[in-house]
Coordinates of C-alpha atoms and ligand atoms in Angstrom, one line a residue:
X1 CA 1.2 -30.3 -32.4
X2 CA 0.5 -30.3 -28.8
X3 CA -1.1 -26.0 -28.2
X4 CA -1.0 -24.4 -25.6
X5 CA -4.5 -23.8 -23.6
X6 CA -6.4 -20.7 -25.2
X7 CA -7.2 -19.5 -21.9
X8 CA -3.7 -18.3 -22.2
X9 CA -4.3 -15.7 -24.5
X10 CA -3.8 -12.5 -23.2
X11 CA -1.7 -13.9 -20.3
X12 CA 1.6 -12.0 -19.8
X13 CA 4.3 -11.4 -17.4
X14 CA 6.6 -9.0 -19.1
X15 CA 8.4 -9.5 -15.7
X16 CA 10.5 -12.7 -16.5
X17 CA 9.2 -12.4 -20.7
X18 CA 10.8 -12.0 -23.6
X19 CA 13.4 -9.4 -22.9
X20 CA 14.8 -11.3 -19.7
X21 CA 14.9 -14.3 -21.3
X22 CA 17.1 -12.3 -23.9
X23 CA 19.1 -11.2 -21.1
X24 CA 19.5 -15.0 -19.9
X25 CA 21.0 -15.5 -23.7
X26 CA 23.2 -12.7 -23.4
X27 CA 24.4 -14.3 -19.5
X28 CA 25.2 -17.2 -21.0
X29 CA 27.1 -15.8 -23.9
X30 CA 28.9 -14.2 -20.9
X31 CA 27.8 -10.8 -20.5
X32 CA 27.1 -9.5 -16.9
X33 CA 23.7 -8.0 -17.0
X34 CA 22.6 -5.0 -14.0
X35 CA 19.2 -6.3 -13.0
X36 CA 17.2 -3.8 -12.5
X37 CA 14.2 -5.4 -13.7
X38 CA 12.5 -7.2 -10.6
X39 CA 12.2 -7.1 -6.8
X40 CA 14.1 -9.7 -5.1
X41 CA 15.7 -8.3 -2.3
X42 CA 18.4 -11.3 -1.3
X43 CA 21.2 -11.3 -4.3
X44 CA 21.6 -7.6 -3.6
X45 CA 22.4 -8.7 0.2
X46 CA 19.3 -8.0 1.6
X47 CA 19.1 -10.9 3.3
X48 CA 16.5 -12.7 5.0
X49 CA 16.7 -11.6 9.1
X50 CA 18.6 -14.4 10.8
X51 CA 16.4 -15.3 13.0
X52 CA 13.9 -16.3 10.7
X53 CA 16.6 -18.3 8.6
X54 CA 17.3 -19.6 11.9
X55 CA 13.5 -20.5 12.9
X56 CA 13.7 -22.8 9.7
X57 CA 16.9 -24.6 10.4
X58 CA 15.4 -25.5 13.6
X59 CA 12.5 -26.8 12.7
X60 CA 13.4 -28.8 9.5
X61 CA 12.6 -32.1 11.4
X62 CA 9.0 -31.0 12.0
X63 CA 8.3 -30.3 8.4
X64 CA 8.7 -33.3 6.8
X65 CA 5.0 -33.8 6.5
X66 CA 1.8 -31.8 4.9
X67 CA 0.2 -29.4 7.1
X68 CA -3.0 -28.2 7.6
X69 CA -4.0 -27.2 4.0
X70 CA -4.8 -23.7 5.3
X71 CA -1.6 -23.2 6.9
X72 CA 0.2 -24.2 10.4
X73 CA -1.5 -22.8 13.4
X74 CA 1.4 -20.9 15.1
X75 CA 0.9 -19.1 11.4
X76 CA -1.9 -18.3 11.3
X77 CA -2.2 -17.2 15.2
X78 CA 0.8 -14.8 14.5
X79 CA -1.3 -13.0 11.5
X80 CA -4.3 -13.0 13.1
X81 CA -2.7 -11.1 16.1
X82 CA -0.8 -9.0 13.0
X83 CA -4.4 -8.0 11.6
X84 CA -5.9 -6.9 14.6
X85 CA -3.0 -5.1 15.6
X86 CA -3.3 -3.0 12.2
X87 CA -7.5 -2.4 12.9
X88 CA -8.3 -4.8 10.6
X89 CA -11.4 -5.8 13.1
X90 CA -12.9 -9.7 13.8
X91 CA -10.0 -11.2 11.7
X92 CA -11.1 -15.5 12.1
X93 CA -8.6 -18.1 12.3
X94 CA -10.6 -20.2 9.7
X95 CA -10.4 -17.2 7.3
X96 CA -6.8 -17.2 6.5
X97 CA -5.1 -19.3 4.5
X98 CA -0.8 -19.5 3.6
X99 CA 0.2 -19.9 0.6
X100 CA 3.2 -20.2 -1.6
X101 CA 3.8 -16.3 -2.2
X102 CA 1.7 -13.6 -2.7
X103 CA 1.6 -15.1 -6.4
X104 CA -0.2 -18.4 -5.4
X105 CA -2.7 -16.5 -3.5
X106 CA -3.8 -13.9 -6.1
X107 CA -4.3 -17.1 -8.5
X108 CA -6.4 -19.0 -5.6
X109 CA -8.2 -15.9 -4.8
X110 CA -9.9 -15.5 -8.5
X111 CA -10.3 -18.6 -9.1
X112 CA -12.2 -19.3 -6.2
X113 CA -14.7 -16.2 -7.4
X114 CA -15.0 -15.6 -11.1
X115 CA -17.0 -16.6 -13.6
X116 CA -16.8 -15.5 -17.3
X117 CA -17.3 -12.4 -18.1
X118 CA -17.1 -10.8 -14.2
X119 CA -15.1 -7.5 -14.3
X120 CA -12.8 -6.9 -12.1
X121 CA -11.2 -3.1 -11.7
X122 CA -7.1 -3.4 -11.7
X123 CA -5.1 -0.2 -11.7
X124 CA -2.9 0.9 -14.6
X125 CA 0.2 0.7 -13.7
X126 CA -0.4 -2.4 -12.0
X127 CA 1.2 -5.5 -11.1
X128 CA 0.8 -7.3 -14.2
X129 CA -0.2 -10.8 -12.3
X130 CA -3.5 -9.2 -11.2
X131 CA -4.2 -8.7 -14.7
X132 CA -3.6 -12.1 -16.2
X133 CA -4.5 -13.9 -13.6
X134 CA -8.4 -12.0 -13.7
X135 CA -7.8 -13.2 -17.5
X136 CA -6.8 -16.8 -16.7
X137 CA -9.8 -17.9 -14.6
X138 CA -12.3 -16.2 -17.3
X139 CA -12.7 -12.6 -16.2
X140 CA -12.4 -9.5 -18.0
X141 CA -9.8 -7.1 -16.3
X142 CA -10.9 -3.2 -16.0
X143 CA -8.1 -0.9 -15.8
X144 CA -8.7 2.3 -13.5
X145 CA -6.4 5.0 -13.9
X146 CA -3.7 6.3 -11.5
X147 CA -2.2 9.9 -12.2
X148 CA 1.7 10.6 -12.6
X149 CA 0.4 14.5 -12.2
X150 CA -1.2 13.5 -8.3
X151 CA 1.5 11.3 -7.1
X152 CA 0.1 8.2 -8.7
X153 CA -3.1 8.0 -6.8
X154 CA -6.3 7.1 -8.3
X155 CA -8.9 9.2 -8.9
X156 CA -12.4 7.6 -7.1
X157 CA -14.9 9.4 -9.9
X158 CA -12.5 7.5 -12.9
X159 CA -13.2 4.5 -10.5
X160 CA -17.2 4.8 -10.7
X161 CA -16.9 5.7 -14.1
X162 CA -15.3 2.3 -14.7
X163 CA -18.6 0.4 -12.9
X164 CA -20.7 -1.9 -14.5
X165 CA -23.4 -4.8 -13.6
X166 CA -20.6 -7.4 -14.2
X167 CA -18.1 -5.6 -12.1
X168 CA -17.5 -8.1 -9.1
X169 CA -14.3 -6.8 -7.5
X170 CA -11.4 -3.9 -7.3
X171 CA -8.0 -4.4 -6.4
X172 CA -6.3 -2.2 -4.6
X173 CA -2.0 -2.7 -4.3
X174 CA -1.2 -0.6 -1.6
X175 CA 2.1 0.0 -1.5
X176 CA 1.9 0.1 -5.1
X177 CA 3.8 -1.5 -7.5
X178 CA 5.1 -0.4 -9.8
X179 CA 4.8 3.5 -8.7
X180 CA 5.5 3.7 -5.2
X181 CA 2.5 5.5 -4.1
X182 CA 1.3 4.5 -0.9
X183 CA -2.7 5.7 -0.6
X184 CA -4.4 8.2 2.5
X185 CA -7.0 7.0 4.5
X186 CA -9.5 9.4 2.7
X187 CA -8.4 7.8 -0.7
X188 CA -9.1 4.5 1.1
X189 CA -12.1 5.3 2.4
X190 CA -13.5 6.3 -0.7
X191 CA -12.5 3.3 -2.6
X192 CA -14.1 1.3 0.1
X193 CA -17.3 3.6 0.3
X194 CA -17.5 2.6 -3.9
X195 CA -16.9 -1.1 -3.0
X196 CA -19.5 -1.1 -0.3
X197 CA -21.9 0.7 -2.5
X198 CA -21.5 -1.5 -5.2
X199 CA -21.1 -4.5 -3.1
X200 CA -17.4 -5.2 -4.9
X201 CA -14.8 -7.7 -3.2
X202 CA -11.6 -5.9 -2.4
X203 CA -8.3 -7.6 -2.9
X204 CA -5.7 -5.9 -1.3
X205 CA -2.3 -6.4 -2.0
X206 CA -0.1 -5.3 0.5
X207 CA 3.0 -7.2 0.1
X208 CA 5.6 -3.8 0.9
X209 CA 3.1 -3.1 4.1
X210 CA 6.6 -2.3 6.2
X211 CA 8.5 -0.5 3.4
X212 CA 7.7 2.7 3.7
X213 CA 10.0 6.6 3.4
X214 CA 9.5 9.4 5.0
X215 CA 7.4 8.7 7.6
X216 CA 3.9 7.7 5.9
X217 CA 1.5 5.0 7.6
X218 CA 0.0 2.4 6.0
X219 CA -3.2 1.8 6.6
X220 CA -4.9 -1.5 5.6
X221 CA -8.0 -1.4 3.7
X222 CA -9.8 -3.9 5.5
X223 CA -9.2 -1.8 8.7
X224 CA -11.8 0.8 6.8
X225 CA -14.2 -1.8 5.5
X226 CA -15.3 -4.0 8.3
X227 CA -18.8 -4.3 6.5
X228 CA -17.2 -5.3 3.5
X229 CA -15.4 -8.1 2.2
X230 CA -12.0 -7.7 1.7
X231 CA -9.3 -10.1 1.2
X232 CA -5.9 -8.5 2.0
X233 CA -2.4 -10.4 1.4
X234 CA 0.8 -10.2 2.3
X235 CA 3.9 -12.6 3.3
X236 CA 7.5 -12.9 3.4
X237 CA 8.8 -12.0 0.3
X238 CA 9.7 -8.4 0.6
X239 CA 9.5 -6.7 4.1
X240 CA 11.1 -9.9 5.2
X241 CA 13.5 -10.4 2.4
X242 CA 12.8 -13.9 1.9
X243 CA 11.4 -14.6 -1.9
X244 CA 12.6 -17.5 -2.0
X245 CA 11.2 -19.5 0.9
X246 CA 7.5 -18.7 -0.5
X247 CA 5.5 -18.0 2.0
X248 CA 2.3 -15.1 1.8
X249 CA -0.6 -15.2 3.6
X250 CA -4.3 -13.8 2.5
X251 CA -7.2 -13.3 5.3
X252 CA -10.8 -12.5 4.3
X253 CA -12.2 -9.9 6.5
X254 CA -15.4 -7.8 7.2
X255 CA -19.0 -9.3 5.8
X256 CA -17.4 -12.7 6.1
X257 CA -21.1 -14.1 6.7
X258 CA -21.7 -12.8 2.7
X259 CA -18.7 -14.1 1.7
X260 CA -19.3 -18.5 3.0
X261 CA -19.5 -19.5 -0.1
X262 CA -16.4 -17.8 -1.4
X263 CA -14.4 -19.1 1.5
X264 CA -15.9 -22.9 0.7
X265 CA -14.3 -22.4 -2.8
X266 CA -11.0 -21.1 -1.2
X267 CA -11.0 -23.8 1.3
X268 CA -11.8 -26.3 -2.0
X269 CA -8.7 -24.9 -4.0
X270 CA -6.2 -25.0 -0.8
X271 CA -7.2 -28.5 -0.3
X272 CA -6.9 -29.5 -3.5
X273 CA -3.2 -27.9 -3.4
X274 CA -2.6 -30.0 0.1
X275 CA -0.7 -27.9 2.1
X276 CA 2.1 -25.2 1.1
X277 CA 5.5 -25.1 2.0
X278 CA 5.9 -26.1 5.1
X279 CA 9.4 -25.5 6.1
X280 CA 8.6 -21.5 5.4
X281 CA 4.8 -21.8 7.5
X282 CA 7.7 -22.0 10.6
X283 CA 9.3 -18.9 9.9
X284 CA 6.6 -16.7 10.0
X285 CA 5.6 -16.1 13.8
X286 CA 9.7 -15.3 13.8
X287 CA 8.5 -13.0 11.0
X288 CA 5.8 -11.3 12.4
X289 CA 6.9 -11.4 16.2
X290 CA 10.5 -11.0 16.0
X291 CA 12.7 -7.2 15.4
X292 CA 11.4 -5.7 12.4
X293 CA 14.5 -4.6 11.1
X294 CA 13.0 -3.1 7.4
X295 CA 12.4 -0.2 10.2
X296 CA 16.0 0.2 9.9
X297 CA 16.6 -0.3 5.7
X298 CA 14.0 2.5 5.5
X299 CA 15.3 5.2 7.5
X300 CA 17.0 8.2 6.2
X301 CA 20.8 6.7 6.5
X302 CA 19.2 3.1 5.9
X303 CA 20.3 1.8 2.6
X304 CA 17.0 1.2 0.9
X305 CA 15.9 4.8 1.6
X306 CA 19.9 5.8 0.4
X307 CA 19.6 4.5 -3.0
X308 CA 15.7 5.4 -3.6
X309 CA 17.2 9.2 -3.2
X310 CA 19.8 8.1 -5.7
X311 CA 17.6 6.5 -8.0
X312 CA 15.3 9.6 -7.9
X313 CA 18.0 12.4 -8.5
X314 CA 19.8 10.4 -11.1
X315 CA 16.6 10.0 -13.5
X316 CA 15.5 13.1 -12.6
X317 CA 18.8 14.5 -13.8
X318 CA 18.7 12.8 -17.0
X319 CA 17.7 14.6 -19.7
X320 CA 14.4 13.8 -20.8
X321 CA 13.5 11.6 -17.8
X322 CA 11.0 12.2 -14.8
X323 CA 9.8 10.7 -12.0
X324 CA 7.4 11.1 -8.5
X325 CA 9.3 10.3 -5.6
X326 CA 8.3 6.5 -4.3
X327 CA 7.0 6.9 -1.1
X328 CA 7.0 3.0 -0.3
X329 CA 8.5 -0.1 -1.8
X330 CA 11.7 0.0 -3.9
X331 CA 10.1 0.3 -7.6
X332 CA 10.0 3.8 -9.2
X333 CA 8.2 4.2 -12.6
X334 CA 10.3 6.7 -15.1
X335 CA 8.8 8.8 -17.9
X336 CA 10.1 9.1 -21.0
X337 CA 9.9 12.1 -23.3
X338 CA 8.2 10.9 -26.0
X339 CA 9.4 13.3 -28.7
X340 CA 13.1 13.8 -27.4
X341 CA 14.3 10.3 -28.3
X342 CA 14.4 7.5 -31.5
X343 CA 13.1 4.9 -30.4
X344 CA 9.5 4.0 -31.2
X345 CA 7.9 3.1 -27.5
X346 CA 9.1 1.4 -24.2
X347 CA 9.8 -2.3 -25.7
X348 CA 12.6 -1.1 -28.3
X349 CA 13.8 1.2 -25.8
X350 CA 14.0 -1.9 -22.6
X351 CA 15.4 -4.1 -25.7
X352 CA 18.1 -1.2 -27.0
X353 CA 19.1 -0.7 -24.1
X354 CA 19.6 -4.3 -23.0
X355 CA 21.4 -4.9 -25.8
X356 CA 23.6 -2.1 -26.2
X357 CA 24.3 -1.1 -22.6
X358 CA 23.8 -4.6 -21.1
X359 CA 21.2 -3.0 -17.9
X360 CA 17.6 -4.8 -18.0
X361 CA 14.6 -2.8 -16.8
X362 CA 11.0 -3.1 -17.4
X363 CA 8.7 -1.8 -19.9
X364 CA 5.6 0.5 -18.9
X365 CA 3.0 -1.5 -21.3
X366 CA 4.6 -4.9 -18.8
X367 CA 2.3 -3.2 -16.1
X368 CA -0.4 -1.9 -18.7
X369 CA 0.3 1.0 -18.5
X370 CA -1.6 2.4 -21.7
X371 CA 0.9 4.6 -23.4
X372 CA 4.3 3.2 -24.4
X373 CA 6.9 5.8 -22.6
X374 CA 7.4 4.4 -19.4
X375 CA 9.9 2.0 -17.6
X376 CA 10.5 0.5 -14.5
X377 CA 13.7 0.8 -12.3
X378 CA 14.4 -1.2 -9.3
X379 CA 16.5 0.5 -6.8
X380 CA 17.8 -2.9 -5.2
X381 CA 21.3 -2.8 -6.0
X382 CA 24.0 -1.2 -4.4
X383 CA 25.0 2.3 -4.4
X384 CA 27.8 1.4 -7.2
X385 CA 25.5 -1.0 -9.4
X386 CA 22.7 1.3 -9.2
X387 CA 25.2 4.3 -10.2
X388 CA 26.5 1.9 -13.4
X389 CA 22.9 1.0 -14.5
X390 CA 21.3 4.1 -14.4
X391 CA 24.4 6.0 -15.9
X392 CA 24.6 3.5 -18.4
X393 CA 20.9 4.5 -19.1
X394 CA 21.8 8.0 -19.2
X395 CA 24.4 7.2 -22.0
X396 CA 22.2 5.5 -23.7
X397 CA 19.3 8.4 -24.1
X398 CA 22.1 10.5 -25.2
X399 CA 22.8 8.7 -27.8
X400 CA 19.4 7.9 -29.0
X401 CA 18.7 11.6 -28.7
X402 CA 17.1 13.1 -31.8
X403 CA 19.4 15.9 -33.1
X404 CA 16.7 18.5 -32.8
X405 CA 15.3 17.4 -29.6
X406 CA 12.5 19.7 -28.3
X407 CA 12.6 21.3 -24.9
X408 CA 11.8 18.8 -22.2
X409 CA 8.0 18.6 -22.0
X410 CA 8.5 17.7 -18.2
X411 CA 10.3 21.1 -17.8
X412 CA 7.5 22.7 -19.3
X413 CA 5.4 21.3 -16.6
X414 CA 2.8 19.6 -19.4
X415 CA 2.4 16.0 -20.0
X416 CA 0.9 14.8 -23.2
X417 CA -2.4 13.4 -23.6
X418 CA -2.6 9.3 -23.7
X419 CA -3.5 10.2 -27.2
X420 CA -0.8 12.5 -28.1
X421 CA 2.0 10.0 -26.7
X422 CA 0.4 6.7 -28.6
X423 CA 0.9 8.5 -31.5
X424 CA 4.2 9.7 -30.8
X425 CA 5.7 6.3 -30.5
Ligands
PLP1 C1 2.4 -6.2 -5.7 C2 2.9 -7.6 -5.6 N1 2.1 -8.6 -5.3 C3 2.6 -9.8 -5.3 C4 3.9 -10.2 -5.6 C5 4.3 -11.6 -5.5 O1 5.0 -11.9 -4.4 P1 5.3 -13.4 -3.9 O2 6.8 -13.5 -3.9 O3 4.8 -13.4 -2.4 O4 4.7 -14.3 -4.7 C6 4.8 -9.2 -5.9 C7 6.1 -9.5 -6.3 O5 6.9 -8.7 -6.8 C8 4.3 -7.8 -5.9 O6 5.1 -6.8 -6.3

């Protein structure tokens, strides 16, 4: 028998887990699935700006070989001029590094830092990679709470609470995903205040930087911390709609001097892994230069901002579903009334529903969250596919209704205690 690594356990990506790989089984059988289960823009034609498809085409001849392992230079000038732009202060061309995705740089990032044992605060929801990855390289993820009842956002005295001796960094993912909440300057501030206090690394993800409703800022955390070090990311993937090519970035910031060592080991690992794609390195000064037009997409008649008022009023008018209005990226995170339906928690309900109505979603516990009674829609598709899926959800619920279903608890105004809905399920 040939095992699998140990340092596996406790690695998950409900993303692309067990249920999608169901819904791969049920493709191939010939079923026609509604994806509504992860965010890549492109198949729901958002596609990638043409100039920046173009900037690749062009330059195809001058990829052919490695690059410099931290990244072409034109790259790394463009989001260096990006940072400073967005108050990130004394951003250094040596202290950014391109990667292959957001997702290749959150697994460089802790590996260049922890050592067994170090805690490292996540929120819940979160993006599950954060999670595992902290749990790959030896560390020992600490989930901080954010509240459904204040938009999502965290609350700073749950964060202190959460301190310890071993605690060595908090990550932030601002736009968040899976919620949508996109965080104030004071909530900032007071994250980096704890960070600087406690002398914590932040990691901020900020992949959906550009995709933002109803006219909120975003304001990078690194542009509040210039005594602390902060490593913020972002790439292509989603304000550019190009998942596919691969191409993120990360850039260390603030008490750099503190941090040499750290940026030896991240310099170590991107050597080690040569050079990343080079034929999306050219497309990112395009990128970062060019039109933004996710401006556009996020407007009031732009589609992206279109279907996240769909996707709202739709679960909202489902019985026995709730949800806080996303105020960035295109992820909302429903809530289930525990008591009102037959199914024991979010897994059976994601595989029920798969099965019987043929629309993938997420599960809540896939972005540990603690109690079993969310999901997670993506509002990608278009206006009619997003109408199908979430109808066909709404069909679904009424069927798996219990016949003496109590009044919605979310139009009593009361959530249940963690407690309460655990044993619910
Ligand atoms: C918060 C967050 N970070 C990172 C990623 C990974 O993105 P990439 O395609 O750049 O690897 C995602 C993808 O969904 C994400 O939502």
């Amino acid at each position: 028998m040939i095992r699998r690594s140990s340092r596996l356990d406790g690695v998950n990506y409900e993303i692309k887990g067990p249920v999608y790989e169901r819904a791969l089984a049920l493709e191939k059988e010939g079923h026609s699935i509604i994806r509504l289960h992860i965010g890549n823009p492109a198949p729901f034609g958002f596609d990638t700006p043409e100039p920046i498809r173009k900037a690749i085409i062009e330059n195809l001849s001058s990829a052919q070989g490695y690059s410099e392992s931290k990244g072409i230079i034109e790259a790394r000038e463009a989001i260096r001029e990006y940072y400073l732009e967005k108050g990130i202060p004394s951003v250094h061309f040596e202290n950014i590094f391109v990667g292959n995705g957001v997702s290749d740089l959150i697994l460089m990032s802790l590996q260049a830092l922890l050592e067994p044992g170090d805690e490292v605060l996540i929120p819940t929801p979160d993006y599950p990679l954060w999670t595992s990855a902290v749990r790959l390289y030896g560390g020992q993820p600490v989930h901080y709470r954010c509240d459904e009842e204040a938009g999502w956002f965290p609350d700073p005295a749950d964060i202190r609470r959460q301190i310890t001796a071993r605690t060595k960094a908090i990550v932030v993912i601002n736009p968040n995903n899976p919620t949508g909440a996109v965080y104030g300057r004071e909530l900032l501030e007071e994250i980096v205040q704890i960070a600087r206090e406690h002398r914590l690394v932040i990691f901020s993800d900020e992949i959906y930087d550009k995709i933002l409703y109803d006219g909120v800022t975003h304001i990078p955390a690194a542009a509040l911390a210039p005594d602390v070090v902060c490593v913020t990311m972002s790439g292509l993937t989603k304000n550019y709609r190009a998942a596919g090519f691969r191409a993120g970035w990360l850039v260390v910031s603030g008490a750099v001097k503190e941090a040499a060592s750290y940026l030896e080991g991240l310099s170590l690992l991107s050597n080690m892994r040569v050079c990343s794609n080079v034929i999306a390195q050219q497309a990112i000064k395009t990128a970062l230069e060019g039109y933004q037009c996710i401006d556009d997409l996020v407007l009031p008649a732009g589609r992206l901002r279109r279907q996240r008022e769909l996707a709202v009023s739709m679960i909202r008018e489902t019985p026995g579903l709730s949800c806080v209005t996303p105020k960035g990226a295109f992820y909302l995170f429903a809530r289930m009334d525990a008591e009102r339906f037959d199914f024991r928690n979010d897994t059976e309900f994601v595989i029920s529903l798969l099965t019987e109505e043929k629309v993938l979603v997420v599960q809540g516990t896939g972005f540990n969250y603690p109690t079993p009674d969310h999901f997670r829609v993506v509002f990608l598709p278009a206006e009619d596919e997003l109408t199908e899926g979430l109808n066909r959800i709404r069909s679904f619920l009424r069927r798996h209704t219990r016949a003496h279903a109590p009044v919605l608890t979310s139009q009593k105004g009361r959530l249940f205690t963690g407690k309460q809905r655990t044993r619910l399920f």
